[in-house]
Structure formats: structure tokens, C-alpha cells
Coordinates of C-alpha atoms and ligand atoms in Angstrom, one line a residue:
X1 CA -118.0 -28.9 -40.5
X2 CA -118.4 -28.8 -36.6
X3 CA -115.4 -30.9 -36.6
X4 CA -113.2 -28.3 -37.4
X5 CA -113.7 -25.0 -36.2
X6 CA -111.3 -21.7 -35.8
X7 CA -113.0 -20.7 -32.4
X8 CA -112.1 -17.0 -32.4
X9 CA -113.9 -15.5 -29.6
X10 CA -112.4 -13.8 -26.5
X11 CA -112.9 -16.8 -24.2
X12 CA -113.4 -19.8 -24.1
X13 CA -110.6 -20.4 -26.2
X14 CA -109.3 -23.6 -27.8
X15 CA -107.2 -25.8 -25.5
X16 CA -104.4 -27.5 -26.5
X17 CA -104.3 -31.3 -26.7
X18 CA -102.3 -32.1 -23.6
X19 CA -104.5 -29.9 -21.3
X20 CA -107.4 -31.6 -22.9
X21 CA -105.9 -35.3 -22.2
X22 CA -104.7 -33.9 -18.7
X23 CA -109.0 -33.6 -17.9
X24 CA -109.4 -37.0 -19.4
X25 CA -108.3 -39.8 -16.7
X26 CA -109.5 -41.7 -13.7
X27 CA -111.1 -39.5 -11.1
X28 CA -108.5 -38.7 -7.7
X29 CA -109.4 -37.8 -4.5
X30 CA -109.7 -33.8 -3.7
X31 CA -108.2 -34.8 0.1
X32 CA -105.3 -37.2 -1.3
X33 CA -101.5 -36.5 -1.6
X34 CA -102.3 -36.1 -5.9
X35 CA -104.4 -33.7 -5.6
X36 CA -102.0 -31.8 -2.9
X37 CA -99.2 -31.8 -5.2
X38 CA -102.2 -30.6 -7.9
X39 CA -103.1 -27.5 -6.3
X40 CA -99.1 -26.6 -5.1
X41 CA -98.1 -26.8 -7.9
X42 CA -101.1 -24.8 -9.7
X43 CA -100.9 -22.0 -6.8
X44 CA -97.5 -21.8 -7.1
X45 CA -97.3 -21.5 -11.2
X46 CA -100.6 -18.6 -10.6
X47 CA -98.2 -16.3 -8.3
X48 CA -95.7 -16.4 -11.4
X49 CA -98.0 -15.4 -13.7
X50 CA -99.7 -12.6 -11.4
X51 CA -95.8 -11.6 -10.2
X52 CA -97.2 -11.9 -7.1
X53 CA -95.6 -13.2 -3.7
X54 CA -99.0 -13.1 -2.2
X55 CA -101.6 -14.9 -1.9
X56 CA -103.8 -16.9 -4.7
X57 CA -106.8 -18.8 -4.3
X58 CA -108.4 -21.1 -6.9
X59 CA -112.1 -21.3 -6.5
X60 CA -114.3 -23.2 -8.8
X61 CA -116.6 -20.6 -10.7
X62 CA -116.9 -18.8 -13.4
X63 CA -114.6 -15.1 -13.5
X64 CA -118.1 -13.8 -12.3
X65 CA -117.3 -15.6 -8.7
X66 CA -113.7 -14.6 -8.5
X67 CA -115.3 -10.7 -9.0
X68 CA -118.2 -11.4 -6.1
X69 CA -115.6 -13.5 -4.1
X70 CA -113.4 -9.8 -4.1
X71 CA -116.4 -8.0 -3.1
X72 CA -117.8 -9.9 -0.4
X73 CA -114.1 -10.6 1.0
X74 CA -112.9 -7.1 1.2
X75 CA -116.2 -4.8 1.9
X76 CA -119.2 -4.2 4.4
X77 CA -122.9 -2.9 3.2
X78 CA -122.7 1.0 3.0
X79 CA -119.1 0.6 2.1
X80 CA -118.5 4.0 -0.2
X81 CA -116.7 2.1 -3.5
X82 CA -115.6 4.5 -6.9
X83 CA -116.7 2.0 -9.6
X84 CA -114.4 2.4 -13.3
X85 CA -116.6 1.2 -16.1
X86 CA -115.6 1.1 -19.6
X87 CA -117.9 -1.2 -20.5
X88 CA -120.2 -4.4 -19.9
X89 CA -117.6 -5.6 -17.7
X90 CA -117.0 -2.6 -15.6
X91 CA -120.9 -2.5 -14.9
X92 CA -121.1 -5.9 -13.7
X93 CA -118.9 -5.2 -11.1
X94 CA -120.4 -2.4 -10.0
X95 CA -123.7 -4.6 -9.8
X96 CA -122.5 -7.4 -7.8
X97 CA -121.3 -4.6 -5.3
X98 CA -124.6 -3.3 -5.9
X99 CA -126.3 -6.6 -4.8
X100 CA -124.8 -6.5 -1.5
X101 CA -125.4 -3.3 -0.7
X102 CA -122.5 -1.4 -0.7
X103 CA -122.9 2.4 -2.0
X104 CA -121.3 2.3 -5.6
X105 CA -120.6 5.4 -7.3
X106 CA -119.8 5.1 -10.9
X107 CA -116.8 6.8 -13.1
X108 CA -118.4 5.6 -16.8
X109 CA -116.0 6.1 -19.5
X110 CA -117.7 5.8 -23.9
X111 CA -117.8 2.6 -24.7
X112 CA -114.5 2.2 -27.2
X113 CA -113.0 4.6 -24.6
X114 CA -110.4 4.2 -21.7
X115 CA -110.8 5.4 -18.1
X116 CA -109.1 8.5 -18.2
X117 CA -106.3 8.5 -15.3
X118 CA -107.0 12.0 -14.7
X119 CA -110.2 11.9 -13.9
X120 CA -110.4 9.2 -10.9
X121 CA -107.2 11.3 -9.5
X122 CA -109.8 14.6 -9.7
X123 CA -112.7 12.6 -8.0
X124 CA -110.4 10.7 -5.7
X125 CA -108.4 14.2 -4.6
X126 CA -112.0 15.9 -4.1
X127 CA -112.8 12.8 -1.5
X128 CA -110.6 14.5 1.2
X129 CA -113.1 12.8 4.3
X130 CA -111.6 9.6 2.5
X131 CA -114.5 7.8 2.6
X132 CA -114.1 5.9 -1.2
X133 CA -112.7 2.5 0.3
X134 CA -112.1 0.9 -2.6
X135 CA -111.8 1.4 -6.8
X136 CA -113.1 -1.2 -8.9
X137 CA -111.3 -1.6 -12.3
X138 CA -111.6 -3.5 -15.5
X139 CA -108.1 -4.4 -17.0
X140 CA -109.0 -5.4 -20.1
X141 CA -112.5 -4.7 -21.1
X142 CA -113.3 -7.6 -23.5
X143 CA -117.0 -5.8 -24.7
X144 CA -115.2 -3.1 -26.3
X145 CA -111.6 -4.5 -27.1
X146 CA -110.0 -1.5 -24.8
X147 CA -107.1 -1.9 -22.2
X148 CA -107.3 0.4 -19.2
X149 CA -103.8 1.9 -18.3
X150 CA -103.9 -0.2 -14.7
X151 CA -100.1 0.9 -13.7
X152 CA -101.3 4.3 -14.1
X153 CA -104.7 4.0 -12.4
X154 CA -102.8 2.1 -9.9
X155 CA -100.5 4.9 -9.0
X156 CA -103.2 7.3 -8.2
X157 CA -105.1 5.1 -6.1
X158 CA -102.5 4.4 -3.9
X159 CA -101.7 8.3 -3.6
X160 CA -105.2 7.8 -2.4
X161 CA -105.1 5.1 -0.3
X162 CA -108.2 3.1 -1.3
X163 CA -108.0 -0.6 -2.0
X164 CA -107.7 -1.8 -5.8
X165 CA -109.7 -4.4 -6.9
X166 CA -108.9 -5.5 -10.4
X167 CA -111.0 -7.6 -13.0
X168 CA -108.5 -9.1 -15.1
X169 CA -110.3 -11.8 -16.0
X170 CA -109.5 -11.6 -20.1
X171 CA -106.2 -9.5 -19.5
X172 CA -104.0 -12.4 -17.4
X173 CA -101.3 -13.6 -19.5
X174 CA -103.1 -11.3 -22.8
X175 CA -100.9 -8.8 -21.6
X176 CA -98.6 -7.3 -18.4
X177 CA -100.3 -7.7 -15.1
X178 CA -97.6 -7.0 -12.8
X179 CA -99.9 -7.4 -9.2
X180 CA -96.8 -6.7 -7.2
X181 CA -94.8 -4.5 -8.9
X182 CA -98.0 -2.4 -9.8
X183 CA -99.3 -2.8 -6.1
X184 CA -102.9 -4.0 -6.8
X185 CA -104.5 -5.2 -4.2
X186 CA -106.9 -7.8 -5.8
X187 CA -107.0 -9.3 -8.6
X188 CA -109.7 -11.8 -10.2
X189 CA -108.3 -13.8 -13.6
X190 CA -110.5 -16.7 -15.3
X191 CA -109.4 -19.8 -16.8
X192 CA -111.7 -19.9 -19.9
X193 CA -109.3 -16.9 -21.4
X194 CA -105.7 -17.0 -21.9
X195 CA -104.9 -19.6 -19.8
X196 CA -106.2 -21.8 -22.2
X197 CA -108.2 -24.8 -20.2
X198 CA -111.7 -25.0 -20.2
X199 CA -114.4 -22.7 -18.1
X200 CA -114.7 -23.3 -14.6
X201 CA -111.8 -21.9 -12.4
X202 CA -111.4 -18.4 -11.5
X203 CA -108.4 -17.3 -9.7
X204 CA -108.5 -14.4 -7.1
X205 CA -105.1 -12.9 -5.1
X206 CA -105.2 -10.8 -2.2
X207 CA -101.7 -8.7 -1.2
X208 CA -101.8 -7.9 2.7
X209 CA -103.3 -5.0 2.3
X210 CA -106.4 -6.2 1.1
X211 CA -105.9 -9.1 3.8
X212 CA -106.0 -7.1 6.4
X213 CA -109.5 -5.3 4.7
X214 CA -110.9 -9.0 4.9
X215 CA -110.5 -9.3 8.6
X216 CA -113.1 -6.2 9.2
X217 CA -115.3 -6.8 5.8
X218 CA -119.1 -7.8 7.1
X219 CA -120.6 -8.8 3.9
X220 CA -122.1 -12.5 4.5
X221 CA -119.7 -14.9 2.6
X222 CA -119.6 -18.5 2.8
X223 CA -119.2 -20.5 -0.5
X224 CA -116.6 -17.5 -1.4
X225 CA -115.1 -17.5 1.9
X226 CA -111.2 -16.5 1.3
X227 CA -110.0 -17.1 4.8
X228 CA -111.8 -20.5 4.4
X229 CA -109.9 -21.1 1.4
X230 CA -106.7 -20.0 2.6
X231 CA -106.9 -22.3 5.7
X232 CA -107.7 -25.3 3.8
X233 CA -105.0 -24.6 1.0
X234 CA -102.7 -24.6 3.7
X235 CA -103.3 -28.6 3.7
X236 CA -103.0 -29.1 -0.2
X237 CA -107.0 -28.8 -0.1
X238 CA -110.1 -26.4 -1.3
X239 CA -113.1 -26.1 1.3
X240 CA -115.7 -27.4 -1.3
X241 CA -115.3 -30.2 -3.9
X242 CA -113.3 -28.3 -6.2
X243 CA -113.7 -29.3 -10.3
X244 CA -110.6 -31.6 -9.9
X245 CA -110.1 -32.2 -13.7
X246 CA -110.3 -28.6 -14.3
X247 CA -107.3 -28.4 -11.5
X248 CA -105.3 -30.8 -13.3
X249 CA -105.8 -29.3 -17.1
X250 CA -104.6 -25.8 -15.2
X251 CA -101.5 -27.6 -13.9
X252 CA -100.8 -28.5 -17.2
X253 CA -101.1 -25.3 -19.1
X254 CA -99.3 -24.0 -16.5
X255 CA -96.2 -26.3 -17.4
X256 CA -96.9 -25.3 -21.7
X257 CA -96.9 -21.5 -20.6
X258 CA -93.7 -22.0 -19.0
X259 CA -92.0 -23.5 -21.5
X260 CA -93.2 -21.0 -23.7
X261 CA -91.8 -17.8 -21.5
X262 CA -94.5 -15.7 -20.0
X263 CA -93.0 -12.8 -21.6
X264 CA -93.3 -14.6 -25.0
X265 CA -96.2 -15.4 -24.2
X266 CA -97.2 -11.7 -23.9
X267 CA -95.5 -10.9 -27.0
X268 CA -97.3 -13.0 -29.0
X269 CA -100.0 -11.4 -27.8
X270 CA -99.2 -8.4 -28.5
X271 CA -97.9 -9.5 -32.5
X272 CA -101.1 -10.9 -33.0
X273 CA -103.0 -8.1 -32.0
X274 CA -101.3 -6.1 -34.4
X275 CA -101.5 -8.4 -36.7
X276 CA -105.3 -8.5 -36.7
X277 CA -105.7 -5.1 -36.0
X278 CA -103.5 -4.1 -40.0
X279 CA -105.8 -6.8 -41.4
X280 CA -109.5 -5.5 -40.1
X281 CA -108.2 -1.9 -41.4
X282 CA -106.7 -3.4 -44.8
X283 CA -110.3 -5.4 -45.3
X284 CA -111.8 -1.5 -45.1
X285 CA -113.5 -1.7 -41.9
X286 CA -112.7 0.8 -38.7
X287 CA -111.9 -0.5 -35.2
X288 CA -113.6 0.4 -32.4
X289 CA -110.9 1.7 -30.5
X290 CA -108.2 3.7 -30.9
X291 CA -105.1 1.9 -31.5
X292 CA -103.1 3.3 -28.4
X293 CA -105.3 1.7 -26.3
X294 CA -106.6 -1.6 -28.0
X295 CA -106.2 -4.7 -26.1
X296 CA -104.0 -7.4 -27.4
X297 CA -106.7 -10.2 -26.4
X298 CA -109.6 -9.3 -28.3
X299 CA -109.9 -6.5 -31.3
X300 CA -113.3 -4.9 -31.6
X301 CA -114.8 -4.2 -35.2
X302 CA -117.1 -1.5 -36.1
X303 CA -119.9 -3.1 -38.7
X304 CA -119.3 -2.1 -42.1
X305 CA -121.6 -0.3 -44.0
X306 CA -124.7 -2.4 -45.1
X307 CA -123.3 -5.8 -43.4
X308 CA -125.2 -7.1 -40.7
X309 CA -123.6 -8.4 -38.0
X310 CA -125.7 -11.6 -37.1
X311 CA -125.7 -12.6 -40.7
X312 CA -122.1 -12.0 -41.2
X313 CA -121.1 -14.3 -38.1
X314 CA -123.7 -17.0 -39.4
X315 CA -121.8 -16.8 -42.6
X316 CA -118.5 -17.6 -41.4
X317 CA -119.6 -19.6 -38.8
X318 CA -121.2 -22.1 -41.1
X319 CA -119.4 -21.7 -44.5
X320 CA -115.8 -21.2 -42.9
X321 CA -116.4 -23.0 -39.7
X322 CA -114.9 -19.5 -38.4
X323 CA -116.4 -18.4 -35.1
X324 CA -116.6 -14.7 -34.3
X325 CA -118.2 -12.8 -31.5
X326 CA -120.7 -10.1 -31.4
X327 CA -121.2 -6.9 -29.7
X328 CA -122.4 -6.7 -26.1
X329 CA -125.0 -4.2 -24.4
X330 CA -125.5 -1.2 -27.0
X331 CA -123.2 -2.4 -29.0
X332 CA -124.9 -5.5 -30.1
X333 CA -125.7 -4.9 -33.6
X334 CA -122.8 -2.2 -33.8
X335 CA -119.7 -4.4 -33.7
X336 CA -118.1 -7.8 -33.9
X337 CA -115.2 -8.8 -32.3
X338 CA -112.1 -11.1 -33.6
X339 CA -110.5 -12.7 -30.4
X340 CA -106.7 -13.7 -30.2
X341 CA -106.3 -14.8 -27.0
X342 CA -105.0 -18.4 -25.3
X343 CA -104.0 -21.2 -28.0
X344 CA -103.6 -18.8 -31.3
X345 CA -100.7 -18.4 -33.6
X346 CA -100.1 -16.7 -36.7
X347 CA -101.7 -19.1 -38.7
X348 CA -105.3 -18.3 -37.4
X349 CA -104.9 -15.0 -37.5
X350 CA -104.3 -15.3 -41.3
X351 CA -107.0 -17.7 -41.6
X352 CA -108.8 -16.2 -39.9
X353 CA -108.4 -12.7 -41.9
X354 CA -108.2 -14.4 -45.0
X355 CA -112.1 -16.0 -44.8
X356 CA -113.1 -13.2 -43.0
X357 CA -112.3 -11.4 -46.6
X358 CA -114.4 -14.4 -48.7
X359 CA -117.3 -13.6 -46.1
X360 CA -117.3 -9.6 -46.6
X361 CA -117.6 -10.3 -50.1
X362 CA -120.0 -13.4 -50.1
X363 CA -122.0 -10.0 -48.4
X364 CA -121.5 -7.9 -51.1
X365 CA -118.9 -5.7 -49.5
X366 CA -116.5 -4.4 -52.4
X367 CA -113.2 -5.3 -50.8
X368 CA -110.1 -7.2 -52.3
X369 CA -110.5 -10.8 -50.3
X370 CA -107.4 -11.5 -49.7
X371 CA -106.1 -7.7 -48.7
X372 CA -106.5 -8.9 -44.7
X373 CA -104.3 -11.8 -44.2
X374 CA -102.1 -10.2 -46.8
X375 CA -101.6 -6.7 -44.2
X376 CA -101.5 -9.2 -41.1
X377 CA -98.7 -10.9 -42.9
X378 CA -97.0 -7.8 -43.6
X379 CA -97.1 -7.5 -39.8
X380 CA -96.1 -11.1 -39.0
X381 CA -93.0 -11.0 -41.2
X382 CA -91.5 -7.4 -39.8
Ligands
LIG1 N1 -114.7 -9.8 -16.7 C1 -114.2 -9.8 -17.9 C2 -113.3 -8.7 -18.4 C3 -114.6 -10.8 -18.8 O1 -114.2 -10.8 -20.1 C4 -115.5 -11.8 -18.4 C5 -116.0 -12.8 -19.3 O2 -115.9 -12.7 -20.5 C6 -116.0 -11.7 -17.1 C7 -115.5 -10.7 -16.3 C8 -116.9 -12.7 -16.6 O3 -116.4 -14.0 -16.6 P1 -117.4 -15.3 -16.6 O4 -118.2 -15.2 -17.9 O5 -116.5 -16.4 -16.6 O6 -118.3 -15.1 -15.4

């Protein structure tokens, strides 16, 4: 059944038909007029998205570029940076900081947990010498299924004055990321997520604070150059050979996500997530995190009692042709995770819910089958 497969895992994500055709024609050329209108129009749609006036590069990389591409752009080695870490995600940004030798202190939150505000404004008031130059955050951290309060967060680091870098790699277009309004500084999204096109792209925007932080940063940069990038997008170009059908697919989504309203598109988010979240509890099982701060992209699952994890995503994988995730880092065996981001609708959340009921019980989990997709319903039809 490869053919047909409900890929529900938090990135990649199915891509819709016209973004898939948009990849699919004769090759251009990166320095040509098609290309130039390409990448306008691309950069242009991105600053929507981010409500940003500033500026946003596209770089061809995974999200894990766009993070090292705001590292090396906006710090020096022995740079003092207050790393937020909720989860997988949160450490690998402290790592790639790590790497290039700047002096990360980490702020670890439980896994399942979100950063408490409270406690980066205690350890940011206690830095009176000001030496923290930057905070690191994870938006949405897609190990654990939890949503950091960023406007909050936000608000106490400017009190502070440090820089903001912000992974929002699976949160972009999941759920509000309002770079101006919230006055981020950086912030890193990935195209694999709910931008719906294929891996490849990552998207990074600077505000002018953090552009004036890139005219002093020393780290060695050159393939993740920003000024680089920003001279040569000033010509409709990229500095390397950028993944020109992955440019074009972008521009397309781009145009689907605009004719679907961004803010619909951030409330269908948010239904599905609720959704999913009234059919995991209604199937019996417990959710990793606390509903207040569960992140409409992806929904964490605690394994049920005497279901294993691997066995229960080789089931639906190959009798439904439903894809799940696992856990990450400790977590591996602990949890699975349903995601909902990019091309979903209503219908493969049901689906979705509905097998995931046949599966529990093909386990030998006592649970009524259908008692998911009939709760997610429930939440559909309010
Ligand atoms: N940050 C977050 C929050 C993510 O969810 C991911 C990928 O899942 C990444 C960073 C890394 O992105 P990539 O796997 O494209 O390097």
C-alpha cells in the first residue's frame, strides 16, 4: 500500500499537487529574469508570513542551516549566549553555538514542559554586567509537542536587551509568529513543515537589530554568509546555486496559503489540534503535555500501557498505510507523536484517529475503536 499513505509526522509533510507539478518542469537559470521574479516574489510572500518588514533570506539547507546560519551571523567565539531548551530541539541549538565556540549556558526546562517566562527574567535580571548577548529559543518544540510562550519570552528579553534568536522551524504558519510585532530578532523557519513543499529550504530573517549584531560577529562564515546573501538578493539572485525547483514549489505554496488566509490557515491549525488532541484522550491514552501549552503542529502521546511503540507504528504503518512518528532523545520508547501540520484537513485527522483505534486494538488494548475519530468529530462539528 505505499501508494497511498496518510504521512502524519511533524515534517515532511504531504505536498499538495500543484506545488508538486511546480518542481516538475524544465530546468531555468538561477541568474535569469525567471528566476528573479522566483525569488521576489518568494521573499516577498516570506515577510508576510513572518509579519516582518525586515529582512528574509532563503538559503538552501535543511532548518539545521537556517539555526547555524543565525549563529555564525550574529555571534563571536566566547560570546556569553542563555540557551532555552525544552527539548531535542532546544539542545541542538545550544550545540551548534557550542561548535563554534561560544560560551552557552543552558536554561533546561522537563521534557513535556514549557520554558517558564519567569525564570529567564530571574537569570536575565541577575546578569546586571550584561554580558548574556543573546537568548536562544525553540518556538515550537516538535520532540515534545510543546509551544513556548515566545511573546512572553520576547518581552523579557527585550527588558533585557539581549538579541532573540528564534527556531521556529515547525511553528511558522502552525501557529502565530508575529516577528515584528513581537520584536524577535531572528528567526529560522523550514520548508519541509507547514509550508508544505519538500525539504530543502530554510528561511532565516534578521530585523536591524540583529543586522547591526552581524557587522561585529567574528565567527568564520562563508556558505551561510547573510550579508553575502543579502547583496546578491538585491539582484534577484542567491550567492550559491540555490535548489531552483525547491524555489519554485515555495512560490507556489506561497500563492495556495494566500488564498487560503494566513489566519485561516492558523486556525485550522489550531482546530485540528484540538481535534486530535479530544481523540488521543477519548482512545484512553494521556498526552504528553499539558493542554495549555500543546502545540497545534504536532500532538505528543504518552505510550499506553503494555503497547510498544515501535510495534505499534509498524502496525499502522503497514496495515493502515498510516505513518506516525516516534519519540526523540529519552523519550524514544516513551511516546509517539500524531503530526497535523502543512497539507491536513479534517478528514485525516479522523482517519487518522479512526485506524489509530483498529491499531490499539489489533494490540490488544481494550478501547472502543471508533471512540477517537468519534471525539475529534465532536470537536470538528462545534
Ligand atoms: N528545529 C525544530 C523545532 C525542528 O522541528 C526541526 C526538524 O524537525 C529542526 C529544528 C531541524 O530541521 P532539519 O531537520 O530540517 O534540519
Amino acid at each position: 500500500m505505499e501508494e497511498k499513505q496518510l504521512l502524519m509526522i511533524p515534517g515532511p509533510t504531504p505536498v499538495p499537487q500543484s506545488v508538486l507539478l511546480a518542481g516538475a518542469r524544465p530546468m531555468i537559470n538561477h541568474r535569469g529574469p525567471e528566476f528573479k521574479a522566483a525569488i521576489e516574489e518568494c521573499t516577498a510572500g516570506l515577510k508576510r508570513v513572518f509579519k516582518t518588514k525586515h529582512e528574509v533570506f532563503i538559503l538552501t539547507c535543511a532548518g539545521t542551516g537556517g539555526l547555524e546560519a543565525a549563529v555564525v551571523n550574529m555571534l563571536s567565539p566566547g560570546d556569553k549566549v542563555l540557551s532555552v531548551s525544552i527539548g531535542v530541539f532546544g539542545d541542538r541549538f545550544a550545540a551548534i553555538a557550542s561548535t563554534y565556540g561560544v560560551n552557552v549556558e543552558k536554561l533546561a526546562f522537563d521534557m513535556g514542559t514549557a520554558a517558564d517566562p519567569k525564570k529567564i527574567e530571574e537569570r536575565l535580571k541577575a546578569d546586571a554586567g550584561k554580558e548574556i548577548k543573546a537568548v536562544f529559543v525553540t518556538h515550537n518544540e516538535t520532540s515534545t509537542g510543546v509551544t513556548n510562550d515566545l511573546k512572553a519570552i520576547s518581552a523579557i528579553v527585550r527588558e533585557h536587551g539581549a538579541l532573540l534568536l528564534v527556531d521556529a522551524v515547525s511553528s511558522m504558519l502552525a501557529m502565530e509568529c508575529d516577528m515584528d510585532g513581537w520584536r524577535l530578532d531572528v528567526v529560522v523557519a523550514g520548508s519541509q513543515k507547514a509550508f508544505m513543499i519538500p525539504p530543502g529550504l530554510s528561511f532565516v530573517a534578521i530585523n536591524d537589530r540583529a543586522a547591526e549584531a552581524m557587522k561585529t560577529a567574528k565567527i568564520p562564515r562563508f556558505y551561510f554568509d547573510l550579508g553575502k546573501a543579502r547583496d546578491y538578493l538585491a539582484t534577484g539572485e542567491t550567492p550559491w546555486t540555490p535548489a531552483v525547483p525547491l524555489v519554485l514549489q515555495l512560490r507556489e505554496a506561497l500563492r495556495l496559503l494566500e488564498k487560503e488566509g494566513l489566519d485561516n490557515c492558523l486556525k485550522r491549525h489550531a482546530r485540528l489540534a484540538r481535534a486530535t488532541r479530544a481523540g488521543v484522550k477519548a482512545l484512553g491514552m494521556k498526552l504528553l503535555a499539558d493542554e495549555k501549552v500543546a502545540s497545534n503542529a504536532v500532538t505528543a502521546v504518552r505510550k499506553p500501557d503494555g503497547i510498544d511503540v515501535s510495534a505499534l507504528r509498524k502496525l499502522m504503518r503497514e496495515k493502515y498505510g498510516v505513518v506516525l512518528a516516534g519519540g526523540q532523545g529519552s523519550l524514544k520508547n516513551e511516546i509517539f507523536r500524531i503530526g497535523h501540520l502543512g497539507l491536513v484537513n479534517e478528514g485525516d485527522i479522523v482517519a487518522a484517529l479512526g485506524l489509530l483505534g483498529l491499531g490499539l486494538k489489533g494490540l490488544g488494548m481494550k478501547v472502543d475503536p471508533g471512540a477517537g475519530a468519534s471525539a475529534a468529530l465532536q470537536v470538528l462539528g462545534e
